[in-house]
Short mmCIF file of C-alpha atoms in Angstrom, two decimals:
data_model
loop_
_atom_site.label_atom_id
_atom_site.label_comp_id
_atom_site.label_asym_id
_atom_site.label_seq_id
_atom_site.Cartn_x
_atom_site.Cartn_y
_atom_site.Cartn_z
CA MET A 10 147.57 123.63 95.38
CA LYS A 11 148.07 125.45 97.90
CA LYS A 12 145.23 127.34 97.96
CA SER A 13 143.40 123.38 97.59
CA PHE A 14 145.30 123.38 101.14
CA ILE A 15 144.25 125.96 103.00
CA LEU A 16 140.14 125.67 101.55
CA SER A 17 140.67 122.03 103.09
CA ALA A 18 141.91 123.95 106.93
CA LEU A 19 139.11 126.35 106.50
CA LEU A 20 136.21 123.41 105.59
CA CYS A 21 138.05 121.84 109.49
CA SER A 22 137.06 125.06 111.84
CA ALA A 23 133.73 125.39 109.68
CA PHE A 24 132.56 122.34 110.78
CA ALA A 25 134.40 123.23 114.12
CA PHE A 26 132.27 126.14 114.51
CA SER A 27 128.87 125.04 113.23
CA GLN A 28 129.11 122.92 116.65
CA GLY A 29 127.59 126.17 118.32
CA SER A 30 131.11 127.08 120.94
CA LEU A 31 133.54 129.88 119.95
CA ASP A 32 136.07 128.41 122.44
CA TYR A 33 136.08 124.77 120.97
CA GLY A 34 138.23 126.06 117.24
CA GLY A 35 139.48 123.50 115.62
CA GLY A 36 139.65 120.66 118.35
CA MET A 37 141.68 117.58 118.43
CA LYS A 38 143.50 118.76 115.52
CA PHE A 39 147.38 118.05 114.62
CA ASN A 40 149.55 119.98 112.26
CA LEU A 41 151.45 117.84 110.12
CA ASN A 42 153.13 121.04 108.69
CA PRO A 43 154.31 124.43 109.90
CA GLU A 44 150.64 125.86 107.82
CA GLY A 45 148.46 123.84 109.03
CA THR A 46 147.39 122.50 105.70
CA LYS A 47 148.61 118.88 106.21
CA TYR A 48 146.41 117.74 109.65
CA MET A 49 144.81 115.13 111.23
CA ARG A 50 141.93 115.35 113.16
CA PHE A 51 140.53 113.27 116.46
CA ILE A 52 136.70 113.25 117.14
CA THR A 53 135.47 111.69 120.39
CA TRP A 54 131.86 111.62 121.88
CA ASN A 55 129.90 110.09 124.74
CA GLN A 56 126.03 110.22 124.68
CA ILE A 57 124.06 108.44 128.02
CA TRP A 58 120.50 108.43 128.36
CA MET A 59 118.73 108.04 131.51
CA ARG A 60 115.02 106.52 130.36
CA SER A 61 111.96 105.78 131.88
CA SER A 62 109.61 103.86 129.72
CA GLU A 63 105.91 103.06 129.49
CA MET A 64 106.57 99.42 128.45
CA ASN A 65 103.93 97.41 125.76
CA PRO A 66 101.98 95.02 127.25
CA GLY A 67 103.11 91.49 127.48
CA THR A 68 106.85 92.52 128.66
CA MET A 69 109.13 91.14 130.92
CA ILE A 70 112.71 91.95 132.21
CA GLY A 71 114.68 90.08 133.88
CA ASP A 72 111.91 87.00 135.66
CA GLN A 73 109.64 90.37 136.07
CA GLY A 74 106.29 91.02 134.32
CA VAL A 75 106.90 95.61 134.32
CA THR A 76 104.52 97.37 132.80
CA LYS A 77 107.12 100.64 132.85
CA GLN A 78 110.82 100.54 133.39
CA GLU A 79 113.80 103.05 134.63
CA ASP A 80 117.31 102.54 133.34
CA ILE A 81 120.43 104.45 131.90
CA GLY A 82 122.35 103.15 128.88
CA LEU A 83 125.64 103.77 126.60
CA ARG A 84 123.30 105.30 123.21
CA ARG A 85 126.54 105.94 121.76
CA LEU A 86 130.23 105.77 122.39
CA ARG A 87 132.61 107.31 119.24
CA LEU A 88 136.16 107.96 117.93
CA LEU A 89 136.20 109.73 114.04
CA ALA A 90 139.64 109.42 113.26
CA TYR A 91 140.53 111.61 110.05
CA ALA A 92 143.58 113.04 107.54
CA GLN A 93 144.40 115.06 104.79
CA ILE A 94 148.03 114.71 103.49
CA SER A 95 147.69 116.01 100.23
CA PRO A 96 144.55 118.12 98.64
CA ARG A 97 143.53 115.20 96.97
CA TYR A 98 143.99 112.15 99.34
CA MET A 99 142.05 111.80 102.73
CA ILE A 100 141.07 108.80 104.42
CA VAL A 101 138.24 108.18 107.09
CA THR A 102 137.81 106.05 110.58
CA HIS A 103 135.33 105.66 112.76
CA ILE A 104 134.68 102.74 115.48
CA GLY A 105 132.58 103.07 118.19
CA ILE A 106 130.16 100.87 120.06
CA ASN A 107 125.73 101.74 120.41
CA ASN A 108 123.14 100.71 122.67
CA GLN A 109 124.62 98.89 126.13
CA THR A 110 122.32 98.67 128.74
CA PHE A 111 122.60 96.07 132.04
CA ILE A 112 120.85 93.99 130.21
CA ASN A 113 122.00 93.54 126.58
CA GLY A 114 124.46 95.26 124.03
CA GLY A 115 127.47 92.96 125.11
CA ALA A 116 129.74 91.01 122.20
CA SER A 117 128.37 89.15 119.76
CA GLY A 118 126.97 85.94 121.26
CA SER A 119 127.38 86.89 124.55
CA SER A 120 124.52 85.19 127.02
CA GLY A 121 123.62 85.28 130.96
CA THR A 122 125.66 86.52 133.63
CA GLY A 123 129.72 86.58 134.37
CA GLY A 124 132.60 88.15 132.76
CA TYR A 125 130.94 88.38 129.18
CA GLY A 126 127.66 88.82 130.00
CA ALA A 127 124.35 89.72 127.40
CA GLY A 128 125.10 92.99 128.81
CA LYS A 129 128.63 93.67 129.17
CA LYS A 130 131.82 94.39 127.49
CA PRO A 131 130.15 95.02 124.49
CA GLY A 132 132.68 94.48 120.33
CA ILE A 133 133.55 97.37 118.85
CA PHE A 134 133.51 98.11 115.54
CA PHE A 135 133.74 100.14 112.32
CA HIS A 136 131.12 102.49 111.30
CA ASP A 137 133.34 104.10 108.67
CA ALA A 138 136.41 103.29 107.03
CA TRP A 139 136.60 104.58 103.31
CA ASN A 140 139.55 106.33 100.92
CA GLU A 141 138.42 109.16 99.19
CA TYR A 142 140.71 110.89 95.66
CA ALA A 143 139.70 114.68 94.26
CA VAL A 144 139.34 114.89 90.99
CA VAL A 145 138.44 117.93 90.65
CA LEU A 146 139.53 119.97 93.42
CA PRO A 147 137.22 122.41 95.48
CA GLN A 148 138.37 125.94 94.72
CA GLU A 149 136.90 129.43 95.59
CA LYS A 150 136.69 130.41 92.19
CA LYS A 151 135.55 127.37 90.74
CA PRO A 152 131.64 126.04 90.72
CA PHE A 153 131.98 122.48 90.22
CA SER A 154 134.21 119.85 92.32
CA LEU A 155 134.24 116.31 92.40
CA SER A 156 135.54 113.58 94.68
CA ILE A 157 135.36 109.67 94.63
CA GLY A 158 136.07 107.15 97.56
CA ALA A 159 135.93 103.76 97.95
CA GLY A 160 134.52 101.39 101.09
CA LEU A 161 132.56 101.14 104.12
CA HIS A 162 130.87 104.31 103.71
CA TYR A 163 128.00 106.94 105.00
CA TYR A 164 127.15 108.39 101.64
CA MET A 165 123.88 106.64 101.38
CA GLY A 166 121.52 109.20 99.51
CA LEU A 167 117.17 109.03 100.28
CA SER A 168 117.22 112.44 102.57
CA ARG A 169 119.64 114.40 104.55
CA MET A 170 119.08 112.69 107.64
CA THR A 171 119.80 109.22 106.13
CA MET A 172 123.54 110.78 106.20
CA SER A 173 122.58 112.41 109.72
CA SER A 174 126.12 113.75 112.26
CA THR A 175 124.43 112.16 116.04
CA LEU A 176 126.70 115.07 117.17
CA ASN A 177 124.32 118.01 116.60
CA TYR A 178 120.77 116.61 116.17
CA LEU A 179 117.64 118.81 117.44
CA ALA A 180 116.06 116.29 118.68
CA ILE A 181 117.56 113.83 121.10
CA ASP A 182 118.53 111.69 118.17
CA ALA A 183 117.00 110.28 115.25
CA PRO A 184 113.73 109.22 114.85
CA ILE A 185 115.45 105.86 113.01
CA PHE A 186 113.11 105.35 110.19
CA ASN A 187 115.42 107.71 108.50
CA TRP A 188 117.72 104.60 107.90
CA PRO A 189 115.31 102.37 106.50
CA THR A 190 117.28 98.97 105.75
CA ILE A 191 119.57 100.14 109.11
CA GLU A 192 121.01 96.50 110.99
CA ASN A 193 119.57 94.02 107.95
CA SER A 194 121.28 94.98 104.41
CA ASP A 195 123.83 97.25 105.85
CA GLN A 196 126.68 97.81 109.21
CA PHE A 197 124.64 100.52 110.80
CA ALA A 198 123.24 102.61 108.28
CA ARG A 199 127.08 101.23 106.20
CA GLN A 200 127.15 99.82 103.18
CA MET A 201 130.87 99.07 100.96
CA GLY A 202 130.43 100.61 97.86
CA LEU A 203 131.79 102.84 95.42
CA PHE A 204 130.86 106.87 96.01
CA ALA A 205 130.95 109.81 94.25
CA LYS A 206 129.99 114.05 95.21
CA GLY A 207 130.48 117.11 94.69
CA LYS A 208 128.87 120.75 94.19
CA TYR A 209 128.25 122.82 91.20
CA ASN A 210 128.35 126.55 92.84
CA ARG A 211 124.74 126.14 94.93
CA PHE A 212 124.26 122.79 93.67
CA GLU A 213 125.40 119.45 96.51
CA TYR A 214 125.30 115.90 94.57
CA ARG A 215 126.35 112.40 96.40
CA LEU A 216 126.05 108.72 94.42
CA SER A 217 126.98 105.70 95.77
CA ILE A 218 127.03 101.91 93.96
CA ASN A 219 127.15 99.72 97.01
CA LYS A 220 126.62 95.43 97.67
CA PRO A 221 124.30 95.48 100.43
CA PHE A 222 125.38 92.89 103.35
CA VAL A 223 123.40 89.54 103.00
CA THR A 224 120.17 88.38 104.82
CA ASN A 225 118.47 85.57 104.72
CA GLN A 226 115.18 85.32 105.75
CA VAL A 227 112.26 82.82 105.59
CA PRO A 228 109.38 84.14 104.17
CA VAL A 229 105.99 82.60 105.69
CA ASP A 230 103.54 80.80 103.59
CA ALA A 231 100.42 82.66 102.40
CA THR A 232 97.61 80.86 100.98
CA ASN A 233 96.87 84.66 98.53
CA THR A 234 98.85 87.10 97.21
CA ASN A 235 96.85 89.92 99.27
CA ASN A 236 98.18 88.18 102.35
CA ALA A 237 101.62 87.93 101.55
CA VAL A 238 104.97 89.61 103.42
CA ALA A 239 107.35 90.76 101.82
CA VAL A 240 111.04 89.79 104.51
CA ASP A 241 114.61 90.58 104.10
CA ASN A 242 116.12 87.72 101.71
CA ASN A 243 118.30 89.43 98.96
CA ASN A 244 120.60 86.09 99.48
CA ASN A 245 123.37 86.92 96.89
CA ALA A 246 122.96 90.88 97.15
CA ARG A 247 122.93 92.63 93.89
CA TRP A 248 124.20 96.26 93.95
CA SER A 249 121.98 98.60 95.61
CA LYS A 250 122.35 102.44 94.26
CA ALA A 251 121.42 105.72 96.12
CA GLY A 252 121.76 109.42 96.14
CA TYR A 253 121.27 112.49 97.23
CA PHE A 254 120.79 116.08 95.49
CA GLU A 255 120.55 119.53 96.91
CA TYR A 256 120.41 122.98 96.24
CA GLN A 257 121.55 125.14 99.29
CA LEU A 258 120.09 129.11 98.62
CA PHE A 259 121.53 130.96 101.77
CA ASP A 260 125.16 129.74 102.97
CA LYS A 261 126.87 126.35 101.34
CA GLU A 262 126.89 123.65 103.79
CA SER A 263 130.91 122.14 104.29
CA ASN A 264 131.06 118.57 101.99
CA LEU A 265 134.25 117.76 103.84
CA LEU A 266 132.11 114.81 105.50
CA PRO A 267 128.98 112.96 104.61
CA TYR A 268 127.57 113.43 108.16
CA LYS A 269 124.90 116.95 107.81
CA VAL A 270 124.09 118.89 110.69
CA GLY A 271 121.07 118.79 113.16
CA THR A 272 120.92 122.66 113.99
CA TYR A 273 123.61 125.46 113.28
CA LEU A 274 122.25 127.51 116.46
CA GLY A 275 122.34 130.19 114.48
CA THR A 276 126.14 130.16 113.01
CA LYS A 277 124.85 129.96 109.99
CA LYS A 278 122.03 131.49 107.44
CA VAL A 279 120.89 127.94 106.02
CA PHE A 280 117.48 127.20 103.89
CA ASN A 281 118.04 123.74 101.80
CA ILE A 282 115.77 122.10 99.13
CA GLY A 283 117.01 118.45 98.56
CA ALA A 284 115.49 114.67 97.53
CA GLY A 285 117.12 111.37 97.10
CA PHE A 286 116.76 107.77 96.49
CA TYR A 287 117.30 104.43 97.59
CA THR A 288 116.93 101.39 95.56
CA ALA A 289 117.78 97.83 95.78
CA PRO A 290 117.05 95.00 93.55
CA SER A 291 115.38 91.69 94.93
CA ALA A 292 115.97 92.52 98.00
CA THR A 293 112.84 90.93 100.17
CA LYS A 294 110.99 87.96 99.17
CA THR A 295 107.26 86.35 99.20
CA SER A 296 105.89 83.09 99.60
CA VAL A 297 102.51 81.86 98.24
CA ASN A 298 100.88 78.12 98.17
CA GLY A 299 104.99 77.63 97.78
CA SER A 300 105.88 80.34 94.98
CA VAL A 301 108.93 82.11 95.70
CA ASP A 302 108.72 85.96 94.80
CA THR A 303 111.51 88.09 94.94
CA HIS A 304 110.54 92.13 95.37
CA ALA A 305 113.06 95.51 94.73
CA ALA A 306 113.39 98.07 97.34
CA ASN A 307 112.52 101.09 95.98
CA LEU A 308 112.63 104.34 98.60
CA PHE A 309 112.53 107.69 97.57
CA ALA A 310 112.65 110.95 100.28
CA GLY A 311 111.90 114.51 99.33
CA ASP A 312 113.21 117.72 101.93
CA VAL A 313 113.70 121.14 103.39
CA PHE A 314 116.21 121.93 106.09
CA LEU A 315 116.02 126.15 106.86
CA ASP A 316 118.50 126.88 110.20
CA MET A 317 119.05 130.41 110.49
CA PRO A 318 119.53 133.70 113.42
CA VAL A 319 116.38 135.50 113.77
CA GLY A 320 115.54 138.71 116.07
CA LYS A 321 118.28 141.48 117.34
CA LYS A 322 121.62 140.07 115.91
CA GLU A 323 123.25 141.07 120.25
CA ASN A 324 120.52 138.12 121.26
CA LYS A 325 122.08 135.67 119.54
CA MET A 326 118.28 133.78 119.18
CA ALA A 327 117.69 131.06 115.96
CA VAL A 328 115.35 128.80 114.75
CA THR A 329 115.45 125.51 113.62
CA ALA A 330 113.29 123.12 111.06
CA TYR A 331 113.23 120.22 109.12
CA SER A 332 110.75 117.77 106.96
CA VAL A 333 110.53 114.80 105.13
CA LEU A 334 108.04 112.53 103.36
CA TYR A 335 109.68 108.95 102.74
CA ASP A 336 107.75 106.97 100.36
CA TYR A 337 109.27 103.27 100.94
CA ASP A 338 108.31 99.86 98.87
CA PHE A 339 109.97 97.09 100.29
CA GLY A 340 107.40 94.66 98.22
CA PRO A 341 103.92 93.70 99.54
CA ASN A 342 102.86 93.86 103.80
CA TYR A 343 106.81 94.77 104.89
CA LEU A 344 106.77 95.80 107.72
CA ARG A 345 109.83 96.25 110.58
CA ASN A 346 109.31 96.87 114.41
CA LEU A 347 112.10 98.19 115.68
CA GLY A 348 112.68 100.26 119.67
CA ILE A 349 116.28 101.97 120.67
CA MET A 350 118.10 99.98 123.36
CA ASN A 351 114.48 97.54 123.64
CA GLU A 352 115.30 95.17 126.88
CA GLY A 353 112.06 93.61 127.56
CA VAL A 354 110.51 90.15 126.08
CA ALA A 355 107.73 88.17 125.98
CA ASP A 356 105.99 87.72 129.55
CA THR A 357 104.56 84.21 128.64
CA ASN A 358 102.17 84.58 131.99
CA PHE A 359 100.69 87.65 130.26
CA THR A 360 96.97 86.91 129.35
CA GLY A 361 95.89 90.30 127.84
CA ASP A 362 95.95 91.96 124.69
CA ARG A 363 99.25 91.58 123.51
CA ALA A 364 101.36 94.52 121.61
CA LEU A 365 102.04 93.16 117.12
CA ALA A 366 105.23 94.63 117.72
CA GLY A 367 106.35 92.67 120.52
CA ALA A 368 107.52 93.38 123.99
CA GLY A 369 109.58 96.28 125.72
CA ASN A 370 109.32 99.52 123.80
CA LEU A 371 109.20 98.02 120.32
CA GLN A 372 106.66 100.14 117.73
CA PRO A 373 106.07 99.17 113.83
CA MET A 374 109.31 101.56 112.27
CA ILE A 375 109.66 100.77 108.65
CA GLY A 376 107.54 99.40 106.11
CA THR A 377 106.44 99.29 103.21
CA GLY A 378 103.94 102.80 102.45
CA THR A 379 104.86 106.35 103.69
CA ILE A 380 106.26 108.44 106.60
CA TRP A 381 106.07 112.16 107.24
CA TYR A 382 108.62 113.51 110.10
CA THR A 383 108.77 117.60 110.92
CA GLN A 384 110.43 118.92 113.86
CA ALA A 385 111.28 122.16 115.01
CA GLY A 386 113.12 124.22 117.64
CA VAL A 387 113.91 127.55 118.70
CA LEU A 388 117.49 129.13 120.50
CA LEU A 389 116.03 131.46 123.16
CA PRO A 390 117.52 134.66 123.30
CA ASN A 391 120.47 135.51 125.47
CA ALA A 392 122.82 138.24 125.10
CA ALA A 393 125.70 137.39 127.16
CA GLU A 394 128.92 137.00 125.98
CA LYS A 395 129.63 133.93 127.26
CA PRO A 396 125.71 132.52 128.48
CA LYS A 397 126.26 129.31 130.87
CA VAL A 398 123.47 127.60 129.81
CA ARG A 399 121.41 128.24 126.21
CA ILE A 400 118.51 126.70 126.32
CA GLN A 401 116.82 125.21 122.72
CA PRO A 402 113.25 123.98 123.36
CA PHE A 403 111.93 121.28 120.20
CA ALA A 404 108.81 119.48 119.34
CA ALA A 405 108.41 116.65 116.34
CA TYR A 406 105.74 115.18 114.91
CA THR A 407 105.89 111.71 113.19
CA TYR A 408 102.77 110.39 110.81
CA LYS A 409 102.87 106.40 109.71
CA ASN A 410 101.00 104.54 107.25
CA PHE A 411 102.42 101.55 106.20
CA ASP A 412 100.19 99.14 103.80
CA ALA A 413 100.57 95.74 106.40
CA LEU A 414 98.38 98.37 108.83
CA GLU A 415 95.20 99.68 108.37
CA LYS A 416 95.40 101.94 111.10
CA ALA A 417 97.82 105.03 110.30
CA SER A 418 99.42 106.51 113.81
CA ASN A 419 100.55 109.65 114.89
CA GLN A 420 103.46 110.22 117.28
CA PHE A 421 104.75 113.51 119.00
CA ASP A 422 107.91 114.54 120.38
CA ILE A 423 108.98 117.40 122.56
CA GLY A 424 111.62 118.34 124.60
CA SER A 425 114.95 121.16 125.16
CA ASN A 426 117.97 121.29 124.64
CA PHE A 427 120.61 122.79 127.48
CA PHE A 428 123.99 124.12 125.60
CA ILE A 429 126.40 124.16 128.28
CA ASP A 430 129.47 124.69 125.71
CA GLY A 431 127.55 123.98 122.57
CA HIS A 432 127.24 120.92 121.07
CA HIS A 433 129.96 120.01 122.80
CA ALA A 434 128.60 119.90 126.09
CA LYS A 435 124.56 119.61 126.41
CA VAL A 436 122.49 117.77 128.14
CA THR A 437 118.60 117.16 126.31
CA ALA A 438 115.52 116.38 127.69
CA GLN A 439 112.50 114.92 125.54
CA TYR A 440 109.30 113.54 125.94
CA SER A 441 108.22 110.47 123.08
CA THR A 442 105.13 108.75 122.31
CA ARG A 443 104.97 105.41 120.21
CA PRO A 444 101.37 103.97 118.69
CA VAL A 445 100.46 100.40 120.74
CA TYR A 446 98.58 98.04 117.71
CA THR A 447 97.25 95.00 119.17
CA ALA A 448 95.63 94.12 115.85
CA ALA A 449 96.57 96.06 112.21
CA ASP A 450 92.91 97.89 112.44
CA LYS A 451 93.41 98.92 116.32
CA VAL A 452 95.87 101.27 117.40
CA ASP A 453 95.01 100.57 121.48
CA GLY A 454 96.60 103.73 122.41
CA TYR A 455 99.93 105.30 122.93
CA LYS A 456 102.51 104.93 125.37
CA GLY A 457 105.07 107.17 126.43
CA GLU A 458 108.99 107.65 126.71
CA PHE A 459 111.25 109.87 128.97
CA LEU A 460 114.75 110.20 128.39
CA LEU A 461 117.75 112.94 129.82
CA GLN A 462 120.54 112.61 127.55
CA LEU A 463 123.95 113.95 128.71
CA GLN A 464 126.17 114.99 125.14
CA ILE A 465 130.70 115.71 125.51
CA TYR A 466 132.12 116.33 122.33
CA LEU A 467 135.62 116.93 121.80
#
């Protein structure tokens, strides 16, 4: 039992070291016994965005039609706490806000100006809240481990990036389509249910069964099945099932918490191959000549992740690469248009061709079809013992081919991380493109967005 306590403490320290700062140690960790094997840990982080964005045609912000917009916003403000006072018991609580801008992101139901205007005083909410019990304790000389848990959790299967940590991305953020049910049948990529996790040697597994949050969109009636469009409508939601399986060829990653690291900055040698799924019966509905049909959501993914040091050891150079293929089936012609911190609304005076996705920075994000996403970055060499800044240029490519759109799209991201103290203090600059469809068979060019992020993480 004492060995299990020590292993938990080591995992906590490994999580801190993976962030690329040797000075951080265990962070805000409070020991509950002299040995430090019983503890409580707090993690807090802020991500502040400044943007210059080209708007979709027909966009209005405030009372003015705009083609370009500069702003500042709060992408994430979070606090996570977890405690383990026994080798078998753990509790995890994660609260925060997301996506507050000067014009939106305020408390639910707020509008207009004043003390609780649309952009003021956002409602803080729980991202995670679960209890966990180790049935088979992880031990150094035993290959198999098993933990089970219940609550509002992040063990949602599908892909590595579906369960990604938001603290240590390679690019400025996740591509969003890695969370295919986000804010529809989940609570910011989480659902309530039961999960099981564990390892067998280099094989890691995660399984869950969950009760999706209810969605009740009304399908538009079509005259024939070819024109039917599935919408989110699970009514009395039935249980969803999810899983992710991964083989770790080199260093083994910690699974103390579900959050997958985006880049280790050369502190580990990792090469993983994974595959996952998410399925939910009666997730969407279509209507044809008044006859309503239900459709299951059957989502699958396969991915590969590489992160390792290269070159001379004293230069501390490293490469990071990740590639994932998503195969999504939500029912016929299902399509969701999303945009991070979108501030635009439709300009009623606009007379040109409007974007099918809508105003602002909306784009076709999630739908029935396939998505291929690949990113890669290089941590440039620096032999200094404590360099003032480490630089990590990166690029990403996205290919989307949705059934609802007759033409596929190609998107690019390019940028660089500037690490002042690993992921604990970093600045990220990124330029991204998105497609603008003015018809299902017409990509009327691409719009660009320049983003600058300041992240502080303790």
